[in-house]
PDB file of C-alpha atoms in Angstrom:
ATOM      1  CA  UNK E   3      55.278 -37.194 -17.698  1.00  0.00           C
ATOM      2  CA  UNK E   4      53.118 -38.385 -20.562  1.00  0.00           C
ATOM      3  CA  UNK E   5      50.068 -39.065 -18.062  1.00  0.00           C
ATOM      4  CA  UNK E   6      50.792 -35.490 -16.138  1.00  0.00           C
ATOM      5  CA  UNK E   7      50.357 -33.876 -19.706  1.00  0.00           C
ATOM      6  CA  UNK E   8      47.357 -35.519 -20.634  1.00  0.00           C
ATOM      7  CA  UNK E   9      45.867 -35.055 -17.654  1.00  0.00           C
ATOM      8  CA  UNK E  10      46.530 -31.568 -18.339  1.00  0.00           C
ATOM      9  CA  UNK E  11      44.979 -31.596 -21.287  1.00  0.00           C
ATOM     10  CA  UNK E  12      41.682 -33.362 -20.515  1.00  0.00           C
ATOM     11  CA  UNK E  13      41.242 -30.776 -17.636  1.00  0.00           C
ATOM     12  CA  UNK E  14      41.960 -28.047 -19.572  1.00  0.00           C
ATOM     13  CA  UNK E  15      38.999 -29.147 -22.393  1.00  0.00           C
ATOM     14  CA  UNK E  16      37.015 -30.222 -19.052  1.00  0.00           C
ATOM     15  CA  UNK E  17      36.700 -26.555 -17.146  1.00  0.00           C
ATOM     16  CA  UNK E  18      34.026 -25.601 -20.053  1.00  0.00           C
ATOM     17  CA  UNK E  19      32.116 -28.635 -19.441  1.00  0.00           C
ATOM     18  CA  UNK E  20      30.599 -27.466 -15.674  1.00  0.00           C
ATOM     19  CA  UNK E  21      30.018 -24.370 -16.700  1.00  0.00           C
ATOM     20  CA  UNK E  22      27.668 -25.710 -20.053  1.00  0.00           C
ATOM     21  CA  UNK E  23      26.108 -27.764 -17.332  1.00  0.00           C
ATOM     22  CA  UNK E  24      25.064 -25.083 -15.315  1.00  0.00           C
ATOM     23  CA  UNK E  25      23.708 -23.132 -18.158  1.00  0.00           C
ATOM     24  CA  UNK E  26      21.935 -25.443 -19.499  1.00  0.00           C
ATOM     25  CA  UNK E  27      19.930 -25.981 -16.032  1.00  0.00           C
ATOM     26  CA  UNK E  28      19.274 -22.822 -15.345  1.00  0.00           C
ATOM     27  CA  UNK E  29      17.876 -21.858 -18.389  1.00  0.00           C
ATOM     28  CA  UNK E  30      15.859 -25.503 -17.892  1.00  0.00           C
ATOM     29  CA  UNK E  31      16.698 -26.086 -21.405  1.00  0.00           C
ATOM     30  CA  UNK E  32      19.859 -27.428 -23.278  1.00  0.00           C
ATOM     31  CA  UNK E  33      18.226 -26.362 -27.003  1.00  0.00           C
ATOM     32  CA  UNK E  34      21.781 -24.178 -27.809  1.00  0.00           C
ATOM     33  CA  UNK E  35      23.454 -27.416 -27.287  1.00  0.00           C
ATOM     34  CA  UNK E  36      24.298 -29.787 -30.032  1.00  0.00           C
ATOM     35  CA  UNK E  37      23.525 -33.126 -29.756  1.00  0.00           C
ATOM     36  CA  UNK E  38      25.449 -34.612 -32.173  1.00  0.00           C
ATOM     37  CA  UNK E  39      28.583 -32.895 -31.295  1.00  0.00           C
ATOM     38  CA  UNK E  40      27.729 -33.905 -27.535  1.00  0.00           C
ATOM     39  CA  UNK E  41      27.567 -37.236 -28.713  1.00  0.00           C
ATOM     40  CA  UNK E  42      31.214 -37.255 -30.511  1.00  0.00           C
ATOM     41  CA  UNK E  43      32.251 -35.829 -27.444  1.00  0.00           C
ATOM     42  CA  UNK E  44      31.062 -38.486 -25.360  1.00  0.00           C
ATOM     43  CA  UNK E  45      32.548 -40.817 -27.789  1.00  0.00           C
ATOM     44  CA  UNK E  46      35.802 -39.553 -27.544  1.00  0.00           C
ATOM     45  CA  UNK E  47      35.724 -40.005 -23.579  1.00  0.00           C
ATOM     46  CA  UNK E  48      34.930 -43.646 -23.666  1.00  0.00           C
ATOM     47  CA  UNK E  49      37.511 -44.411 -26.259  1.00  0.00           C
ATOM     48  CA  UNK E  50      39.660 -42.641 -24.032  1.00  0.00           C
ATOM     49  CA  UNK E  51      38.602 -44.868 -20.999  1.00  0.00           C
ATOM     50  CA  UNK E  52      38.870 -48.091 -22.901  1.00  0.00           C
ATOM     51  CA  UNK E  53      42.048 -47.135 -24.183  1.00  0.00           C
ATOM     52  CA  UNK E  54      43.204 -46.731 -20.669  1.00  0.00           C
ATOM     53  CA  UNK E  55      41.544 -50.098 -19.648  1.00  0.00           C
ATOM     54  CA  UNK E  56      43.778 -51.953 -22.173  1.00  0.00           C
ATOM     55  CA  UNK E  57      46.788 -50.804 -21.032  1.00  0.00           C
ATOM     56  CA  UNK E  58      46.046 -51.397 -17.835  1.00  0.00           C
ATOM     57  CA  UNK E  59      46.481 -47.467 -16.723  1.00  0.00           C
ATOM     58  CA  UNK E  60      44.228 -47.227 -13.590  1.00  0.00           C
ATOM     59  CA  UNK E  61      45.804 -43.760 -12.406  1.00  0.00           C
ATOM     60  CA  UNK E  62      44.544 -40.246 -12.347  1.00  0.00           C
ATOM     61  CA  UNK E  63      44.297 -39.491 -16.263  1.00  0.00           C
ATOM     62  CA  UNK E  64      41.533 -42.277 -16.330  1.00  0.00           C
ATOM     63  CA  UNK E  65      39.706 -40.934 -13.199  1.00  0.00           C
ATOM     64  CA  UNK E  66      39.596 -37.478 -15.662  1.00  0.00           C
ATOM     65  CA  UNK E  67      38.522 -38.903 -18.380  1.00  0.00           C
ATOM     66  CA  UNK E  68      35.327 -40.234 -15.948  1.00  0.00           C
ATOM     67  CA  UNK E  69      34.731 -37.104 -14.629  1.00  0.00           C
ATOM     68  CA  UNK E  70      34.623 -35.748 -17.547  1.00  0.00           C
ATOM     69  CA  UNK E  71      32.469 -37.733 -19.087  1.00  0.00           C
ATOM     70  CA  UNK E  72      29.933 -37.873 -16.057  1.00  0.00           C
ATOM     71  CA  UNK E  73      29.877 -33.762 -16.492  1.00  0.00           C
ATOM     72  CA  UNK E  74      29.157 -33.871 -19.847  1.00  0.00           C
ATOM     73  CA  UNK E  75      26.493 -36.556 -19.680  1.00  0.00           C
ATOM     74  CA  UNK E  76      24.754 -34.213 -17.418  1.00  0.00           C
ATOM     75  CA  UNK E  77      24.038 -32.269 -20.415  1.00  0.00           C
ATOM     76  CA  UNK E  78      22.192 -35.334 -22.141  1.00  0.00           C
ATOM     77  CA  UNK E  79      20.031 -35.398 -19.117  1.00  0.00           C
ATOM     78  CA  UNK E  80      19.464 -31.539 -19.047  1.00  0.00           C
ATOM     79  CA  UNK E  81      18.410 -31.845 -22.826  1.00  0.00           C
ATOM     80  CA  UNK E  82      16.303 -34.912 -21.979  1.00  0.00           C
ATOM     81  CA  UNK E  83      14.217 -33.136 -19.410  1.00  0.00           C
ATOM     82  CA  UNK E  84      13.645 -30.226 -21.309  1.00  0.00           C
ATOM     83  CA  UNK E  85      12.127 -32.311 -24.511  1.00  0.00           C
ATOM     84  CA  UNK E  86       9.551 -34.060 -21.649  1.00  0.00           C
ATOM     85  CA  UNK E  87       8.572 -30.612 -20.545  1.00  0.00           C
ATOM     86  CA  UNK E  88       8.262 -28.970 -23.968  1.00  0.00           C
TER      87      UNK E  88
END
């Protein structure tokens, strides 16, 4: 049940992530973004994902916690780009 719940949770935080993504490449620029708070988030995934590693939990949660973080690393990208075009 533990797992089910914090899979819950990290989808919950996760459903803003897409839409920041999307944003952000429309408007061809992620400058509204914060980079250091990206950056914690990011953090927080891969702790996440080790922690997962180490107890040898290869279920769903940890597939989340990738997604996740693949989503939000989009952002980096997006903010990336739009410093090579400005």
């Amino acid at each position: 049940m533990s797992d089910f719940l914090e899979a819950a949770m990290l989808i919950c935080f996760g459903c803003s992530w897409p839409l920041s993504v999307i944003k952000n490449y429309k408007a061809r620029s992620a400058k509204n973004m914060s980079l250091p708070f990206t950056l914690l988030i990011i953090s927080g995934y891969i702790a996440g994902i080790i922690a997962k590693i180490m107890q040898g939990k290869f279920n769903y949660v940890l597939a989340v916690y990738i997604l996740n973080l693949v989503i939000i690393s989009l952002n980096i990208l997006i903010l990336i780009t739009s410093l090579e075009i400005t």
